[in-house]
Amino acid sequence: MYGGRTIGVVVPAYNEAGFVGEVLETIPDYVDRVYAVDDRSRDRTWLEITDRATRLNRDAAADRGRGALVANDAAFERRIVPIRHGRNRGVGAAITTGYRRAVADGIDVTAVMAGDGQMDPAYLPALLDPIVDGEADYAKGNRLTDGAYRAEMPRFRLVGNAILTLLTRIASGYWRIGDPQNGYAAISRRALDALDLDAVYDRYGYPNDLLARCNAAGLRVADVPIPARYGDEESSIAYATYVPTVSALLVRTFVRRLARRYPLRERHPVSLSYALGAFALGGSALEGVRWVLGRRSRAGGRGSVALGRAAFLAIAGTALLALAARLEKRLNAYLEVRK
């Protein structure tokens, strides 16, 4: 237990043989239960999980049998629970599988630590504290708040992360969060009960989608500075397809969040302002096309009118979108916790 709360950790793993075993061994003793979820790996990941779980569970049982003081809750027969998907479903699906088991076990706070060893267990308390102290419902790591932390991140990841940070801020409504791709996070049982885990995106865009769902549910999110840690592991993310795919996901997420939150939970003109702004920019694009076609047909007068309309609609649309963003920043400020 930690701070009087039961703690669970989900360890999603896909082709992490040589890494996931060490992750399981280094999870702090105060964690009550560990859900090691193999997303149908093609290497020896599952064997490594089961072998290490068998030994660690046996050692924990022996300690309890000798009456030794243990930090984790002895009410659980097994501390490490190996779980294997029947088919590869994606990292998001692996995490939600662990979340469901944590909810079924009545765990108070559940964290995520990837099976590749990039998440330093020494920083787990920094994620747990905002939730245990009642300040937040969901806490996530942020590698971008400190210059020294950013320097440890490969340049190509830093650029892609900066782009997705801006897009995720717009899509999620959390305008002060950063590093949305950071999967090192912790979430309360209350938050898990409020979310539809079956609907959460099941692949690498999972943390971006989850943030938007947290906002729609009115959950408080804490951004916690945590340094990056890279070793010999190899990322399976193909950034050439990852960034466009997640960007398209964020557009859908943005529309869904506005539709669910403001008409259903709150009466506020944010959605209307966003819609009018998008409509105006769309009209500006159409008028721009008319202007181009007018020039080709030498209809100069009509072309000038179309150009004027395009400029007016572009200015009006940009102003409306900026107003909506400003309103959301103020409206959602109470849901953001900076550490």
Coordinates of C-alpha atoms in Angstrom, one line a residue:
M1 CA 0.0 0.0 0.0
Y2 CA 1.0 3.6 -0.5
G3 CA -0.5 6.5 1.5
G4 CA -3.2 4.1 2.8
R5 CA -4.3 3.2 -0.8
T6 CA -3.9 -0.1 -2.6
I7 CA -1.7 0.3 -5.6
G8 CA -1.7 -1.7 -8.9
V9 CA 0.7 -1.5 -11.8
V10 CA -0.1 -2.5 -15.4
V11 CA 2.9 -3.7 -17.4
P12 CA 1.9 -3.9 -21.1
A13 CA 4.5 -5.8 -23.2
Y14 CA 4.9 -6.7 -26.8
N15 CA 8.2 -8.4 -27.9
E16 CA 10.0 -7.2 -24.8
A17 CA 12.0 -10.3 -24.0
G18 CA 15.2 -9.3 -22.1
F19 CA 13.5 -6.2 -20.6
V20 CA 10.1 -7.1 -19.1
G21 CA 11.6 -9.5 -16.5
E22 CA 13.8 -6.7 -15.1
V23 CA 10.8 -4.4 -15.0
L24 CA 8.8 -6.8 -12.9
E25 CA 11.7 -7.2 -10.5
T26 CA 12.2 -3.5 -10.0
I27 CA 8.6 -2.5 -9.3
P28 CA 8.6 -1.1 -5.7
D29 CA 7.5 -3.3 -2.8
Y30 CA 4.6 -1.0 -1.9
V31 CA 2.8 -2.0 -5.1
D32 CA 0.1 -4.5 -4.1
R33 CA -0.5 -6.1 -7.5
V34 CA 1.1 -6.2 -10.9
Y35 CA -0.7 -7.0 -14.1
A36 CA 1.8 -8.1 -16.7
V37 CA -0.1 -8.2 -20.0
D38 CA 1.6 -9.9 -23.0
D39 CA -0.1 -8.6 -26.2
R40 CA 0.6 -11.8 -28.0
S41 CA 4.3 -11.3 -28.4
R42 CA 6.3 -13.2 -31.1
D43 CA 9.4 -13.7 -29.0
R44 CA 10.0 -15.1 -25.5
T45 CA 8.1 -12.3 -23.7
W46 CA 5.4 -14.5 -22.3
L47 CA 7.9 -17.1 -21.0
E48 CA 9.9 -14.4 -19.4
I49 CA 6.8 -13.0 -17.7
T50 CA 5.5 -16.4 -16.4
D51 CA 9.0 -17.5 -15.2
R52 CA 9.7 -14.3 -13.4
A53 CA 6.1 -14.1 -12.0
T54 CA 6.4 -17.7 -10.6
R55 CA 9.6 -17.0 -8.8
L56 CA 8.7 -13.6 -7.5
N57 CA 5.3 -14.8 -6.3
R58 CA 6.9 -17.8 -4.6
D59 CA 9.4 -15.5 -2.9
A60 CA 6.6 -13.2 -1.7
A61 CA 4.6 -16.1 -0.3
A62 CA 7.7 -17.4 1.5
D63 CA 8.3 -14.0 3.1
R64 CA 4.7 -13.9 4.3
G65 CA 5.0 -17.5 5.6
R66 CA 8.0 -16.5 7.7
G67 CA 6.1 -13.6 9.1
A68 CA 8.3 -11.1 7.4
L69 CA 7.1 -7.5 7.1
V70 CA 6.0 -6.9 3.5
A71 CA 5.0 -3.6 2.0
N72 CA 2.3 -4.9 -0.3
D73 CA -1.1 -6.0 0.7
A74 CA -1.0 -9.7 1.8
A75 CA -4.7 -10.0 1.0
F76 CA -3.7 -10.8 -2.6
E77 CA -2.6 -14.4 -3.1
R78 CA -0.5 -13.5 -6.1
R79 CA 1.3 -10.2 -6.4
I80 CA 2.2 -10.6 -10.1
V81 CA -0.7 -11.7 -12.4
P82 CA 0.4 -12.8 -15.9
I83 CA -2.2 -12.1 -18.6
R84 CA -1.9 -13.0 -22.3
H85 CA -4.1 -11.8 -25.1
G86 CA -5.3 -14.3 -27.6
R87 CA -4.2 -12.0 -30.5
N88 CA -2.2 -8.9 -30.8
R89 CA -4.6 -6.0 -30.0
G90 CA -2.4 -3.0 -29.4
V91 CA -0.8 -1.3 -26.4
G92 CA -4.0 0.6 -25.5
A93 CA -5.9 -2.7 -25.4
A94 CA -3.2 -4.3 -23.2
I95 CA -3.4 -1.3 -20.7
T96 CA -7.2 -1.4 -20.5
T97 CA -7.1 -5.2 -19.9
G98 CA -4.9 -4.4 -16.9
Y99 CA -7.2 -1.6 -15.8
R100 CA -10.3 -3.9 -15.9
R101 CA -8.5 -6.4 -13.7
A102 CA -7.5 -3.7 -11.3
V103 CA -11.1 -2.5 -11.0
A104 CA -12.3 -6.0 -10.4
D105 CA -9.7 -6.4 -7.6
G106 CA -10.8 -3.1 -6.0
I107 CA -7.4 -1.4 -6.5
D108 CA -7.5 2.3 -5.5
V109 CA -4.8 3.7 -7.8
T110 CA -3.4 1.9 -10.9
A111 CA -0.2 3.0 -12.7
V112 CA 1.3 2.0 -16.0
M113 CA 4.9 1.0 -16.5
A114 CA 5.9 -0.2 -20.0
G115 CA 7.6 -3.5 -20.4
D116 CA 10.6 -2.0 -22.1
G117 CA 12.1 -0.5 -19.0
Q118 CA 11.9 3.2 -20.1
M119 CA 9.9 4.2 -17.0
D120 CA 12.0 4.7 -13.9
P121 CA 10.2 3.2 -10.9
A122 CA 11.9 5.8 -8.7
Y123 CA 9.4 8.4 -10.1
L124 CA 6.3 6.3 -9.4
P125 CA 5.6 8.2 -6.1
A126 CA 5.5 11.5 -8.0
L127 CA 2.6 10.1 -10.1
L128 CA 0.8 8.5 -7.2
D129 CA 1.0 11.5 -4.8
P130 CA -1.5 13.8 -6.7
I131 CA -4.1 11.0 -6.7
V132 CA -3.5 9.8 -3.2
D133 CA -3.6 13.4 -1.9
G134 CA -6.9 14.0 -3.7
E135 CA -5.6 16.6 -6.1
A136 CA -6.1 14.7 -9.4
D137 CA -7.9 11.8 -10.9
Y138 CA -5.2 11.0 -13.5
A139 CA -1.5 11.9 -13.4
K140 CA 0.9 11.6 -16.3
G141 CA 4.6 12.1 -16.9
N142 CA 5.9 15.0 -18.9
R143 CA 9.5 14.9 -20.3
L144 CA 9.2 18.3 -21.9
T145 CA 9.1 20.7 -18.9
D146 CA 12.8 20.7 -18.2
G147 CA 15.6 21.5 -20.7
A148 CA 17.7 18.7 -19.3
Y149 CA 14.9 16.3 -19.7
R150 CA 14.3 17.4 -23.3
A151 CA 18.0 17.0 -24.1
E152 CA 17.7 13.3 -23.3
M153 CA 15.0 12.7 -26.0
P154 CA 16.0 11.9 -29.6
R155 CA 15.5 14.9 -31.9
F156 CA 13.0 13.2 -34.2
R157 CA 10.9 12.2 -31.2
L158 CA 11.0 15.7 -29.8
V159 CA 9.7 17.3 -33.0
G160 CA 6.9 14.8 -33.4
N161 CA 6.0 15.1 -29.7
A162 CA 5.8 18.9 -30.0
I163 CA 3.4 18.7 -32.9
L164 CA 1.2 16.1 -31.1
T165 CA 1.3 18.2 -27.9
L166 CA -0.4 21.1 -29.7
L167 CA -2.9 18.9 -31.4
T168 CA -3.7 17.0 -28.2
R169 CA -4.2 20.2 -26.3
I170 CA -6.8 21.3 -28.8
A171 CA -8.5 17.9 -29.0
S172 CA -8.5 17.1 -25.2
G173 CA -9.2 20.6 -23.8
Y174 CA -6.3 20.3 -21.4
W175 CA -4.3 23.4 -22.6
R176 CA -1.5 23.2 -20.2
I177 CA -0.5 19.5 -20.5
G178 CA 2.6 18.5 -22.4
D179 CA 4.2 15.3 -23.7
P180 CA 0.8 13.6 -24.3
Q181 CA 2.6 10.5 -25.7
N182 CA 4.1 9.8 -22.3
G183 CA 2.5 6.5 -21.1
Y184 CA 3.9 6.7 -17.6
A185 CA 0.7 7.5 -15.7
A186 CA -1.5 6.7 -12.8
I187 CA -5.3 6.7 -12.5
S188 CA -7.8 6.5 -9.7
R189 CA -10.5 3.9 -9.4
R190 CA -13.1 6.7 -9.5
A191 CA -11.7 7.8 -12.9
L192 CA -11.7 4.2 -14.3
D193 CA -15.4 3.9 -13.1
A194 CA -16.2 7.1 -15.0
L195 CA -14.6 6.1 -18.3
D196 CA -15.9 3.7 -20.9
L197 CA -12.8 1.5 -21.3
D198 CA -14.3 -0.5 -24.1
A199 CA -14.3 2.6 -26.3
V200 CA -10.8 3.8 -25.6
Y201 CA -8.4 3.6 -28.7
D202 CA -6.5 0.4 -28.5
R203 CA -3.2 1.3 -30.1
Y204 CA -0.4 3.9 -29.8
G205 CA -2.8 6.9 -29.8
Y206 CA -4.3 5.5 -26.6
P207 CA -2.9 8.2 -24.2
N208 CA -4.2 11.1 -26.5
D209 CA -7.6 9.5 -26.7
L210 CA -7.7 8.9 -22.9
L211 CA -7.0 12.5 -22.1
A212 CA -9.9 13.7 -24.2
R213 CA -12.2 11.2 -22.5
C214 CA -11.0 12.4 -19.1
N215 CA -12.0 15.9 -20.1
A216 CA -15.4 14.9 -21.3
A217 CA -15.9 13.1 -17.9
G218 CA -14.7 16.2 -16.0
L219 CA -11.7 14.5 -14.5
R220 CA -8.7 16.4 -13.1
V221 CA -5.3 15.7 -14.7
A222 CA -1.9 16.3 -13.2
D223 CA 1.2 16.9 -15.4
V224 CA 4.2 15.6 -13.5
P225 CA 7.8 16.4 -14.7
I226 CA 9.7 13.1 -15.2
P227 CA 12.9 12.6 -17.2
A228 CA 13.2 10.3 -20.2
R229 CA 15.1 7.1 -19.8
Y230 CA 16.4 5.3 -22.9
G231 CA 18.5 2.1 -23.1
D232 CA 19.0 -0.7 -25.6
E233 CA 15.3 -1.2 -26.3
E234 CA 14.0 -0.6 -29.8
S235 CA 10.8 1.3 -30.5
S236 CA 8.2 -0.4 -32.7
I237 CA 6.6 2.9 -33.6
A238 CA 6.8 3.8 -37.3
Y239 CA 6.6 7.6 -37.0
A240 CA 6.0 8.2 -40.7
T241 CA 2.5 6.6 -40.2
Y242 CA 2.1 7.2 -36.5
V243 CA 1.9 11.0 -36.6
P244 CA -0.7 11.1 -39.4
T245 CA -2.7 8.3 -37.8
V246 CA -2.8 9.9 -34.4
S247 CA -3.6 13.3 -35.9
A248 CA -6.6 11.9 -37.7
L249 CA -7.6 10.2 -34.4
L250 CA -7.4 13.6 -32.6
V251 CA -9.7 15.2 -35.1
R252 CA -12.3 12.6 -34.4
T253 CA -11.6 12.8 -30.6
F254 CA -12.0 16.5 -30.7
V255 CA -15.4 16.4 -32.3
R256 CA -16.7 13.6 -30.1
R257 CA -15.5 15.4 -26.9
L258 CA -17.3 18.7 -27.8
A259 CA -20.4 16.8 -28.7
R260 CA -20.5 14.9 -25.4
R261 CA -19.3 17.5 -23.0
Y262 CA -21.0 20.7 -23.7
P263 CA -24.5 19.8 -25.0
L264 CA -24.8 16.9 -22.5
R265 CA -22.9 18.0 -19.4
E266 CA -22.6 21.8 -19.7
R267 CA -24.3 24.6 -21.5
H268 CA -21.6 26.7 -23.0
P269 CA -21.0 28.4 -26.4
V270 CA -17.6 26.7 -26.9
S271 CA -18.9 24.2 -29.4
L272 CA -20.9 26.8 -31.3
S273 CA -17.8 29.0 -31.6
Y274 CA -15.6 26.1 -32.8
A275 CA -18.3 25.1 -35.3
L276 CA -18.8 28.6 -36.7
G277 CA -15.1 29.1 -37.0
A278 CA -14.6 25.9 -38.9
F279 CA -17.6 26.7 -41.1
A280 CA -16.1 30.2 -41.9
L281 CA -12.7 28.7 -42.7
G282 CA -14.4 26.2 -45.0
G283 CA -16.3 29.0 -46.7
S284 CA -13.0 30.9 -47.1
A285 CA -11.4 28.0 -48.9
L286 CA -14.4 27.8 -51.2
E287 CA -14.2 31.5 -52.0
G288 CA -10.5 31.1 -52.6
V289 CA -11.3 28.4 -55.2
R290 CA -13.8 30.7 -56.8
W291 CA -11.2 33.5 -57.0
V292 CA -8.8 31.2 -58.7
L293 CA -11.4 30.0 -61.2
G294 CA -12.4 33.7 -61.7
R295 CA -8.9 34.6 -62.6
R296 CA -8.7 31.8 -65.2
S297 CA -11.9 32.9 -66.8
R298 CA -10.8 36.5 -66.7
A299 CA -13.9 37.5 -64.7
G300 CA -11.8 40.0 -62.8
G301 CA -14.7 41.8 -61.0
R302 CA -16.3 38.7 -59.7
G303 CA -12.9 37.3 -58.8
S304 CA -12.1 40.3 -56.7
V305 CA -15.4 39.9 -54.8
A306 CA -14.6 36.2 -54.1
L307 CA -11.1 37.2 -52.9
G308 CA -12.6 39.7 -50.5
R309 CA -15.1 37.2 -49.2
A310 CA -12.3 34.7 -48.7
A311 CA -10.2 37.1 -46.7
F312 CA -13.2 38.2 -44.5
L313 CA -14.2 34.6 -43.8
A314 CA -10.6 33.6 -43.0
I315 CA -10.3 36.4 -40.5
A316 CA -13.7 35.7 -39.0
G317 CA -13.0 32.0 -38.8
T318 CA -9.6 32.4 -37.2
A319 CA -11.1 34.9 -34.6
L320 CA -13.9 32.5 -33.7
L321 CA -11.5 29.5 -33.3
A322 CA -9.2 31.7 -31.2
L323 CA -12.2 32.8 -29.0
A324 CA -13.2 29.2 -28.5
A325 CA -9.7 28.1 -27.5
R326 CA -9.5 31.0 -25.1
L327 CA -12.9 30.1 -23.6
E328 CA -11.8 26.5 -23.2
K329 CA -8.5 27.4 -21.5
R330 CA -10.4 29.4 -18.9
L331 CA -13.2 26.8 -18.6
N332 CA -10.8 23.8 -18.1
A333 CA -8.2 25.5 -15.8
Y334 CA -9.7 23.9 -12.7
L335 CA -9.2 20.4 -14.3
E336 CA -5.4 20.9 -14.7
V337 CA -2.9 20.3 -12.0
R338 CA 0.7 21.4 -12.5
K339 CA 3.4 19.8 -10.3

